[in-house]
Coordinates of C-alpha atoms in Angstrom, one line a residue:
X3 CA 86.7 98.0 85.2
X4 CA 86.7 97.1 81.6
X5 CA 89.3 99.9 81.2
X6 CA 91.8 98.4 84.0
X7 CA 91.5 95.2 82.2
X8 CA 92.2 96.7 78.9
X9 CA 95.3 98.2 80.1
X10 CA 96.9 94.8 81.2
X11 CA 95.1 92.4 77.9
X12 CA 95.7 95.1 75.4
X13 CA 99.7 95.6 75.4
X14 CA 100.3 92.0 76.0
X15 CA 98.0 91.4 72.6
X16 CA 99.9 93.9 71.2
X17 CA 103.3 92.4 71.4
X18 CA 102.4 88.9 70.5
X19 CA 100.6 90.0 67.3
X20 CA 104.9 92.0 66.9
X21 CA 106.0 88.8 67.1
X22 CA 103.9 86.8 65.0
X23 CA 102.5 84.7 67.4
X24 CA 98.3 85.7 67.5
X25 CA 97.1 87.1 63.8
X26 CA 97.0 91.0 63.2
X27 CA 94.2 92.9 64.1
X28 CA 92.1 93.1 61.5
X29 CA 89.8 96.6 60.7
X30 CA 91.6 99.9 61.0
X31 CA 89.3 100.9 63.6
X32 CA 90.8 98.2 66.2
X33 CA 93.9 98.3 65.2
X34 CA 94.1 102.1 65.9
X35 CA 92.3 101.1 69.5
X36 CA 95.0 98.8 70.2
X37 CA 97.9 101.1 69.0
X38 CA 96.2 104.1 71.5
X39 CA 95.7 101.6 74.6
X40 CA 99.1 99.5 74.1
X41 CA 100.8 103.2 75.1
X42 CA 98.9 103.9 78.0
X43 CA 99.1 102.1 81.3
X44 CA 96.9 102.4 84.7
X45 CA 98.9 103.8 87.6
X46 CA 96.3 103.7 90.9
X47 CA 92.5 105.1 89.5
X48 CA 94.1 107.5 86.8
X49 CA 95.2 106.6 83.6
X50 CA 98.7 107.7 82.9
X51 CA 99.8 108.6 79.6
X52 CA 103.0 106.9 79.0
X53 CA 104.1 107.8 76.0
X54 CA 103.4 111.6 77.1
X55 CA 105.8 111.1 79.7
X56 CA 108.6 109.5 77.9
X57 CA 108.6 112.7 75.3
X58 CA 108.7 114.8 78.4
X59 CA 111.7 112.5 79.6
X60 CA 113.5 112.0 76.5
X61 CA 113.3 115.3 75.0
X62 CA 113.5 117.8 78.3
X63 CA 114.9 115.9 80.7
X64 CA 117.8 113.6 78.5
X65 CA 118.1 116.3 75.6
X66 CA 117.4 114.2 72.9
X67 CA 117.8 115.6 69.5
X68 CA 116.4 113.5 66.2
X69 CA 120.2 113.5 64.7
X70 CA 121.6 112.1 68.0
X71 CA 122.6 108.2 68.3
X72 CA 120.4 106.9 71.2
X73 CA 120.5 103.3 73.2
X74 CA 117.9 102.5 75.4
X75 CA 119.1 99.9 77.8
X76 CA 116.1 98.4 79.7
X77 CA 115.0 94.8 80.7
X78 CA 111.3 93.0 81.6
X79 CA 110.4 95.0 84.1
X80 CA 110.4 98.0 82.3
X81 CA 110.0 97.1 78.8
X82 CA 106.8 99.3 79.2
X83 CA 108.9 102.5 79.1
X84 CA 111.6 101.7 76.7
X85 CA 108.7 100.8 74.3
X86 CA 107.1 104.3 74.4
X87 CA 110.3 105.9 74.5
X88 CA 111.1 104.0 71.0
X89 CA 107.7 105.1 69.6
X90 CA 108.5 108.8 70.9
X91 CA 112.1 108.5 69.0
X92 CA 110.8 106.4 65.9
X93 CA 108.0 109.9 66.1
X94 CA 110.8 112.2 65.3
X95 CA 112.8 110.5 63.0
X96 CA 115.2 109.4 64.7
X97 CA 118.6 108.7 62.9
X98 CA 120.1 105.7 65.0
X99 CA 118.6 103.7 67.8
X100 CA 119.3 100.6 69.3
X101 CA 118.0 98.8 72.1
X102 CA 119.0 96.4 74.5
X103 CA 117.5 94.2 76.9
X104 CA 119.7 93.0 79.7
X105 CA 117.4 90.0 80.5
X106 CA 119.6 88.6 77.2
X107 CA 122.0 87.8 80.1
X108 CA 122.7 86.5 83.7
X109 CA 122.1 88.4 86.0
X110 CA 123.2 90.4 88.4
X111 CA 125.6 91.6 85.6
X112 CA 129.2 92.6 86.5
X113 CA 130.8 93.9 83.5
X114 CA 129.3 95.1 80.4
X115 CA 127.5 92.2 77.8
X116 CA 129.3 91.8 74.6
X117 CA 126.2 92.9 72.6
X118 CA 125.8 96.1 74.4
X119 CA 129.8 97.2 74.2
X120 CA 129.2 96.1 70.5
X121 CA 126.1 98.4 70.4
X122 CA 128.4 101.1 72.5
X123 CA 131.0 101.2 69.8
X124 CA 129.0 102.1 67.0
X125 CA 127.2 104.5 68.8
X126 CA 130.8 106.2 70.1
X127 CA 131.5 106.1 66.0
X128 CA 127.9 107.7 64.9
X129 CA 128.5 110.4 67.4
X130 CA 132.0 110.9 66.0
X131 CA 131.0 111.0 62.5
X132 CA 127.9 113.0 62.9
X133 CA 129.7 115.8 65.2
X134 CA 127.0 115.4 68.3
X135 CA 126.7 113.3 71.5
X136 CA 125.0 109.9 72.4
X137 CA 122.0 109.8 74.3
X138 CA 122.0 106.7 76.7
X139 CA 118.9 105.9 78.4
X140 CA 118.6 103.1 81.2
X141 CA 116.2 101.4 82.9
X142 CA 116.1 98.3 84.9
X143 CA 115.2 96.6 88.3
X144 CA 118.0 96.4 90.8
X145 CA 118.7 92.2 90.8
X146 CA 119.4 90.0 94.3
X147 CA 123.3 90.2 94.8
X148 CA 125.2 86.8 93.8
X149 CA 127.8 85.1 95.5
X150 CA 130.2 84.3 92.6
X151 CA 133.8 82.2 94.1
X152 CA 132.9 83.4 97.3
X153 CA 132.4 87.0 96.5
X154 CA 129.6 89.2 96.5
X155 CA 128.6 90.6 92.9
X156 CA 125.5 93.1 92.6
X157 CA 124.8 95.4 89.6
X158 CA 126.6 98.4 90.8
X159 CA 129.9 97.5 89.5
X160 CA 128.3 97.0 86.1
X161 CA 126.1 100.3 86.3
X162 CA 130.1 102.3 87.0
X163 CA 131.3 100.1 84.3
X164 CA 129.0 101.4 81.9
X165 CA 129.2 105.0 83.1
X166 CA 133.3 105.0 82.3
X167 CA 132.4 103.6 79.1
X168 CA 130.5 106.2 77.9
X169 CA 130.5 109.5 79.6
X170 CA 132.8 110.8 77.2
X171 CA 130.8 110.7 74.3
X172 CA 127.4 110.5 75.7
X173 CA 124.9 111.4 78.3
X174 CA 124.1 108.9 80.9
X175 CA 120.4 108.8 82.1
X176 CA 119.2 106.0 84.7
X177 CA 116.0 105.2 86.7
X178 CA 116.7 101.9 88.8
X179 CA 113.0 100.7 89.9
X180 CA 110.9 103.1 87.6
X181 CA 107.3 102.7 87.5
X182 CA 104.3 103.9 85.7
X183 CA 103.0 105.6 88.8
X184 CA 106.7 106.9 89.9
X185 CA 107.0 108.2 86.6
X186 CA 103.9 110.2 86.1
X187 CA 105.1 111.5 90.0
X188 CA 108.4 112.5 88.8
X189 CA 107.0 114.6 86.1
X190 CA 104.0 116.4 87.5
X191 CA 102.7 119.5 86.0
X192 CA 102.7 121.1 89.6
X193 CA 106.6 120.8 89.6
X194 CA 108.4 124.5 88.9
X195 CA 111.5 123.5 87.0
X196 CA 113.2 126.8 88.3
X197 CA 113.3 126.0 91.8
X198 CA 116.2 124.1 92.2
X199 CA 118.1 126.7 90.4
X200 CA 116.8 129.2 93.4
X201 CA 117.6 127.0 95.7
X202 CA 120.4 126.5 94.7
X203 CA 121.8 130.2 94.4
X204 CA 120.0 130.9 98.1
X205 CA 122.7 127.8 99.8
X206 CA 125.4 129.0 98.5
X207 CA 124.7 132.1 100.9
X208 CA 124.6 130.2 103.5
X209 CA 127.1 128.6 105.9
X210 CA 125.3 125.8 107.9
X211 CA 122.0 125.0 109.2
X212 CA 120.0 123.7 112.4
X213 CA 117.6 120.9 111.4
X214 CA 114.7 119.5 114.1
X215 CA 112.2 117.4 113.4
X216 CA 109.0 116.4 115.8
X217 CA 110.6 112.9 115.9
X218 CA 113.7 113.9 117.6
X219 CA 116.1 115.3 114.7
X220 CA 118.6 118.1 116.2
X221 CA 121.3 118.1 114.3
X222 CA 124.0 121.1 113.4
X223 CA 125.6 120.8 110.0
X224 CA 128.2 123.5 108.3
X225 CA 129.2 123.5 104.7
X226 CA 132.5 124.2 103.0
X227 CA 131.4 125.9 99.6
X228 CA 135.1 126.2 98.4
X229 CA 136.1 122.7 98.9
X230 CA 132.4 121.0 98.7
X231 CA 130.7 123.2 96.3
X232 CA 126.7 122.5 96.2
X233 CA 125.5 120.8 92.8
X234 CA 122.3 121.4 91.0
X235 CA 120.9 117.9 90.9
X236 CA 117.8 119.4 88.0
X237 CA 117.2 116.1 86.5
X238 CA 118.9 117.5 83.2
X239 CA 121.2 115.2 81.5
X240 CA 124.3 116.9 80.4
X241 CA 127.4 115.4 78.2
X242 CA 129.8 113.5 80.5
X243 CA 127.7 113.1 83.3
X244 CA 125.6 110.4 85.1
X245 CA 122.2 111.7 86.9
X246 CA 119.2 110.3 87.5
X247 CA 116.6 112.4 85.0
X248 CA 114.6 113.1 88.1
X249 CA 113.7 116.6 88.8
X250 CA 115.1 117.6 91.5
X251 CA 117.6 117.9 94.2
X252 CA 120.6 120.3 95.5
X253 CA 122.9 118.4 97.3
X254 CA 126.8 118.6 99.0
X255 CA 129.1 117.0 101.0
X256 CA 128.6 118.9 104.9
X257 CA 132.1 119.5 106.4
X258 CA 130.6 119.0 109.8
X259 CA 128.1 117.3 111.1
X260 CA 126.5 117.3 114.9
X261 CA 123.9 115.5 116.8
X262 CA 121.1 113.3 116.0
X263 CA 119.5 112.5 112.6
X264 CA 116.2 110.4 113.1
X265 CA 114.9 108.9 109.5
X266 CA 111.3 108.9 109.7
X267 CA 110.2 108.8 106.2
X268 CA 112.3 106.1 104.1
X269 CA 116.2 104.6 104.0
X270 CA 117.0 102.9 101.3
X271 CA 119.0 100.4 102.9
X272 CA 115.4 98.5 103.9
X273 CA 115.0 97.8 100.9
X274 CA 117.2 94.9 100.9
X275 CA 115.3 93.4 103.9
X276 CA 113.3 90.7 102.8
X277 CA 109.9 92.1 104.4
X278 CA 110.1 95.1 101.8
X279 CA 111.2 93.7 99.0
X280 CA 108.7 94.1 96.4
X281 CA 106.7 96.1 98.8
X282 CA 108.9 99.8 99.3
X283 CA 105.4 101.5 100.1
X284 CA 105.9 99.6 103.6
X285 CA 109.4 101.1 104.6
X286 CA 107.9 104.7 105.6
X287 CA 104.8 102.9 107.5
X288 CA 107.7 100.9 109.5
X289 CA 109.6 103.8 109.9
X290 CA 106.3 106.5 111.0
X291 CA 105.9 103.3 113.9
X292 CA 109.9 102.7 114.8
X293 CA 112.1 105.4 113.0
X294 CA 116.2 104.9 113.2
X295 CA 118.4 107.5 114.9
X296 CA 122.1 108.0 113.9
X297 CA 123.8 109.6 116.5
X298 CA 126.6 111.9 114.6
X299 CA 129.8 113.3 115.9
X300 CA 132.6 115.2 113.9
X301 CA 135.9 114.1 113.5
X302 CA 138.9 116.0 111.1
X303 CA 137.5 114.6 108.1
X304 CA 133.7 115.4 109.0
X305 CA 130.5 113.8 110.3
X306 CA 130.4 110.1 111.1
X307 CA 127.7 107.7 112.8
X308 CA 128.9 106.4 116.2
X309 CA 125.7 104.8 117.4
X310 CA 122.7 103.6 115.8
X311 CA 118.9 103.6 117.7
X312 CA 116.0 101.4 116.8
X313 CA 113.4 99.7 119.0
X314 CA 112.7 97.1 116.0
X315 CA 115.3 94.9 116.9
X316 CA 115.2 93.3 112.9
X317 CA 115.5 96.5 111.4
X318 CA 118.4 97.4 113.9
X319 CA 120.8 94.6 113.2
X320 CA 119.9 95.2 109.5
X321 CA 121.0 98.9 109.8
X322 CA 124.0 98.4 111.7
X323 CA 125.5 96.1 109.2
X324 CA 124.6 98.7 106.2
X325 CA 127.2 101.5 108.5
X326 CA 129.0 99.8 110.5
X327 CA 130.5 96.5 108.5
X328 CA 133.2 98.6 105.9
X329 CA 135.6 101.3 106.3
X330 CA 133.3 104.6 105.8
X331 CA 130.3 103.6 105.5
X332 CA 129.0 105.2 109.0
X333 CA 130.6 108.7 107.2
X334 CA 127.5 110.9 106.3
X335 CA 128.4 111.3 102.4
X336 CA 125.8 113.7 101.2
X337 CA 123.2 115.7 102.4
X338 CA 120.3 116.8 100.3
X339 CA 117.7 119.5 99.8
X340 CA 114.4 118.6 97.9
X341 CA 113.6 120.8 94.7
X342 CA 110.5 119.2 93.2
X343 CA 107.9 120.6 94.6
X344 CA 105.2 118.3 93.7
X345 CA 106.8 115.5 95.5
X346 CA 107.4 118.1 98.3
X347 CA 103.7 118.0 98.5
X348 CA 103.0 114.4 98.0
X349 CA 103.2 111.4 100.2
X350 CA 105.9 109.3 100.3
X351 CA 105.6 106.1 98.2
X352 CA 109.0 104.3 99.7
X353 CA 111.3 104.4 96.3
X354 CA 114.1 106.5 97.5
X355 CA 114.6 107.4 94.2
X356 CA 111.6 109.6 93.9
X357 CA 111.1 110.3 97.4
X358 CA 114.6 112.5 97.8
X359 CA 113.8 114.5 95.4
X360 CA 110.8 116.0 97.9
X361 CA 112.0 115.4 100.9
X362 CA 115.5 116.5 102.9
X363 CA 118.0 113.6 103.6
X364 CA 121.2 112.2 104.2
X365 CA 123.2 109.5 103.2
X366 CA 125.7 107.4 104.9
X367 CA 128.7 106.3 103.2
X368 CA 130.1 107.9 99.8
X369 CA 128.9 111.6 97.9
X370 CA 129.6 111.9 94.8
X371 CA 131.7 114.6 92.8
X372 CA 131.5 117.5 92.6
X373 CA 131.1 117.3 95.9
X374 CA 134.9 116.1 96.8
X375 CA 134.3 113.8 100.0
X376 CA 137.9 113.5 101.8
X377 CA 138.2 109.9 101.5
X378 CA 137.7 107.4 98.3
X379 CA 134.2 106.4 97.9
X380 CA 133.6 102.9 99.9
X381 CA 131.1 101.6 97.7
X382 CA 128.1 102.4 99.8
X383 CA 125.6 105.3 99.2
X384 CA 122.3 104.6 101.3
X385 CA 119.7 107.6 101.7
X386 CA 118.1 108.1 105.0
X387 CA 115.1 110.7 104.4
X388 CA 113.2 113.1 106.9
X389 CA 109.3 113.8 107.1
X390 CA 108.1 117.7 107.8
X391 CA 111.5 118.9 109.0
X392 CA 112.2 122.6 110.3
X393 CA 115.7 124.2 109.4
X394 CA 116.7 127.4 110.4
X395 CA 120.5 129.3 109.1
X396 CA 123.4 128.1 111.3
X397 CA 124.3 130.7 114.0
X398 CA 120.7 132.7 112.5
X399 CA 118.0 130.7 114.8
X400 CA 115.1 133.3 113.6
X401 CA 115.9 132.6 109.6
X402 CA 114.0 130.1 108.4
X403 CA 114.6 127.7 105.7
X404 CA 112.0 125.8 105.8
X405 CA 108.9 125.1 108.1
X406 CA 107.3 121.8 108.9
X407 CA 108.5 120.0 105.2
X408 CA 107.7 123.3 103.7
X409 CA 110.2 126.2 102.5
X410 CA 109.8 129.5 103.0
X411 CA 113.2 131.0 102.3

C-alpha cells in the first residue's frame, strides 16, 4: 500500500520541487529514491517500469538515433510518458529535443499551434543540416468535438495536419489514449516481433477467407493483392510514414465482402457514447451481453453495410449514425489480422487501439494507403473487433487459419 501511494505522491513531489514550488530534497539518499520512484508508475498490482518502456519505444519501435532532432508532442494526460521518454533521450545524449504540450492551447485543436510549427521548422532545418530524419513522437487524449460557427471541429483534422507537415522529413509516431498499463501490454516480452512479418508473407498466398464466430459471424471476404496489396502494420516507424508504434497488425482493403460480421469484443465508435467515456473497459462487457451485427453485401466497388442489428436499442441508434449518416461510411475500409501475440492471448481492455493489434477486425468507412480503397476517404475509420474467431482459406474449407482466436497456419 505504501508503494501504491508512493507512486501517485512521489512524481507529483517531484515536479513541484522542477518548478520551484516545495524546496529540493535534501540527502543524496532521498533524492536518488525520488528520481527511481518519479519513473515508475503502478499499472493494476504490478509495478511497471516506465522509463523501460519508453527506451523500448523510442529506440526499437520509433528508431531514434542520439544525432536525430526529436519533438515530443504530448499534453496532461500523458505528461507521464513524455517525461520518461525525455529522460531516456537526455540518457543518450541527445542532440536536439523539444517538447510541446498541447494543453498550451484550446482545444480540440484544428490546425497546427504557432509554437509547435515554430518548433517544426527548426527541426525540418536540423535534419537538413545534420543529413538525418526527425523523430516525432505524439501523445495525447482524444478531446470532446466543438461546434465552432455551426461546424463540427474534432482533433483529427489537426492530427492530418501535422502528418502533411512532417512526413517528409520525419517519422510520425502517435498513441491517442496511451496508458501506463496499455503501454506495458503493447510491449510484452511474450510478443515475437517476427510474426507479423510471417503473417504477412502466408496472406499474400492466399485469395480470400471464410470467417465464423460462435456469435453468429459468417462472412466470405476475397482480396485483390495487385490493386490492395497487404501492409505490414509492425509498429516500426519508418521516414515518411504515420503508424501507430504498436506492434502489430497486417491489414488490406477486401475487394469483396459477404454476409454477416457480428462485433463481439470492442468498436470504437462506443467510445463516443457517453456511458463509456472514460470507462472503454465497459464497451466489450456491453458488447459479450448485446453484440452489433453488420449485415454486408457487395457492390462494384466492394463490401458495404446495408443493415445494422442490435437489441440495445441506445447502442443501435448510436451505431447507425456512425455508418449510415455520410457518404461511405457503411463501406467496410479495412480488414485486419492481429500479429502481437501477447495481446492475442490477453483479454480485451476496450482501447481499440491496443485491442486490434490481438484480435481480427474490420472497419467501416475509409482504409488507408497502401491499401488503395476505390473511393476518397470519408473521414471516418471506426474498428469493429471479433472475439475467438475461426477462418478457414476461401474456396479451401479444411485449411485453417486460425482456430477459436488462435492461429495455426
Amino acid at each position: 500500500r505504501r508503494a501504491e501511494v508512493d507512486a501517485i505522491l512521489v512524481p507529483v513531489r517531484v515536479k513541484l520541487v522542477q518548478q520551484g514550488r516545495i524546496g529540493r530534497v535534501r540527502s543524496v539518499r532521498n533524492r536518488e529514491y525520488f528520481k527511481r520512484k518519479a519513473s515508475t508508475i503502478i499499472g493494476g498490482k504490478n509495478m511497471i517500469d516506465v522509463r523501460t518502456l519508453a527506451g523500448k519505444l523510442l529506440r526499437e519501435n520509433m528508431g531514434y538515433q542520439h544525432d536525430q532532432p526529436l519533438t515530443i508532442v504530448f499534453d496532461e494526460t500523458t505528461h507521464w510518458l513524455a517525461g520518461a521518454l525525455r529522460r531516456e533521450a537526455l540518457a543518450d545524449n541527445c542532440s536536439v529535443l523539444r517538447t510541446y504540450n498541447l494543453d498550451d492551447n484550446k482545444r480540440p485543436l484544428k490546425d497546427i499551434p504557432e509554437g509547435l510549427e515554430g518548433m517544426l521548422k527548426g527541426a525540418e532545418r536540423d535534419a537538413r543540416e545534420n543529413k538525418t530524419s526527425h523523430v516525432l513522437f505524439m501523445a495525447k487524449r482524444t478531446p470532446q468535438d466543438a461546434v465552432v460557427d455551426g461546424q463540427t471541429v474534432t482533433e483529427v483534422s489537426f492530427t492530418r495536419a501535422l502528418s502533411k507537415r512532417v512526413l517528409s522529413f520525419s517519422k510520425f509516431g502517435n498513441l491517442p489514449e496511451i496508458t501506463p498499463t496499455l503501454l506495458a501490454s503493447a510491449y510484452d516480452v511474450r510478443n515475437d516481433p517476427s510474426f507479423s512479418a510471417k503473417l504477412f508473407e502466408y496472406l499474400k498466398t492466399i485469395q480470400g477467407v471464410h470467417i465464423t464466430t460462435e456469435m453468429g459471424t459468417d462472412v466470405l471476404v476475397t482480396f485483390d493483392h495487385e490493386k490492395h496489396p497487404f501492409w505490414n502494420s509492425d509498429g516500426i516507424a519508418k521516414v515518411g510514414t504515420y503508424c501507430n508504434p504498436i506492434p502489430a497488425e497486417v491489414y488490406t482493403y477486401p475487394a469483396r465482402v459477404e454476409g454477416r460480421i457480428v462485433l463481439d469484443a470492442t468498436y470504437s465508435a462506443l467510445g463516443k457514447m457517453e456511458r463509456f467515456k472514460g470507462q472503454p473497459e465497459k464497451i466489450p462487457e456491453a458488447l459479450a451481453r448485446t453484440p452489433i451485427t453488420w449485415v454486408v453485401e457487395n457492390d462494384s466497388l466492394g463490401g458495404r453495410i446495408t443493415n445494422v442489428l442490435c437489441d440495445d436499442k441506445e447502442m443501435l441508434a448510436h451505431v447507425n449514425g456512425q455508418v449510415f449518416v455520410k457518404k461511405d461510411w457503411n463501406r467496410i475500409g479495412e480488414i485486419g489480422f492481429p500479429a502481437n501475440i501477447a495481446i492475442l492471448e490477453g483479454a480485451l481492455t476496450g482501447s481499440t487501439l491496443l485491442d486490434e493489434k490481438g484480435r481480427v477486425h474490420f472497419a467501416n468507412g475509409g482504409g488507408y494507403p497502401p491499401n488503395n480503397p476505390p473511393y476518397e476517404h470519408p473521414g471516418q475509420h471506426c474498428d469493429g473487433l471479433l472475439e475467438k474467431p475461426t477462418i478457414t482459406v476461401f474456396g479451401e474449407p479444411s485449411v485453417f487459419v486460425m482456430k477459436h482466436g488462435k492461429y495455426v497456419f
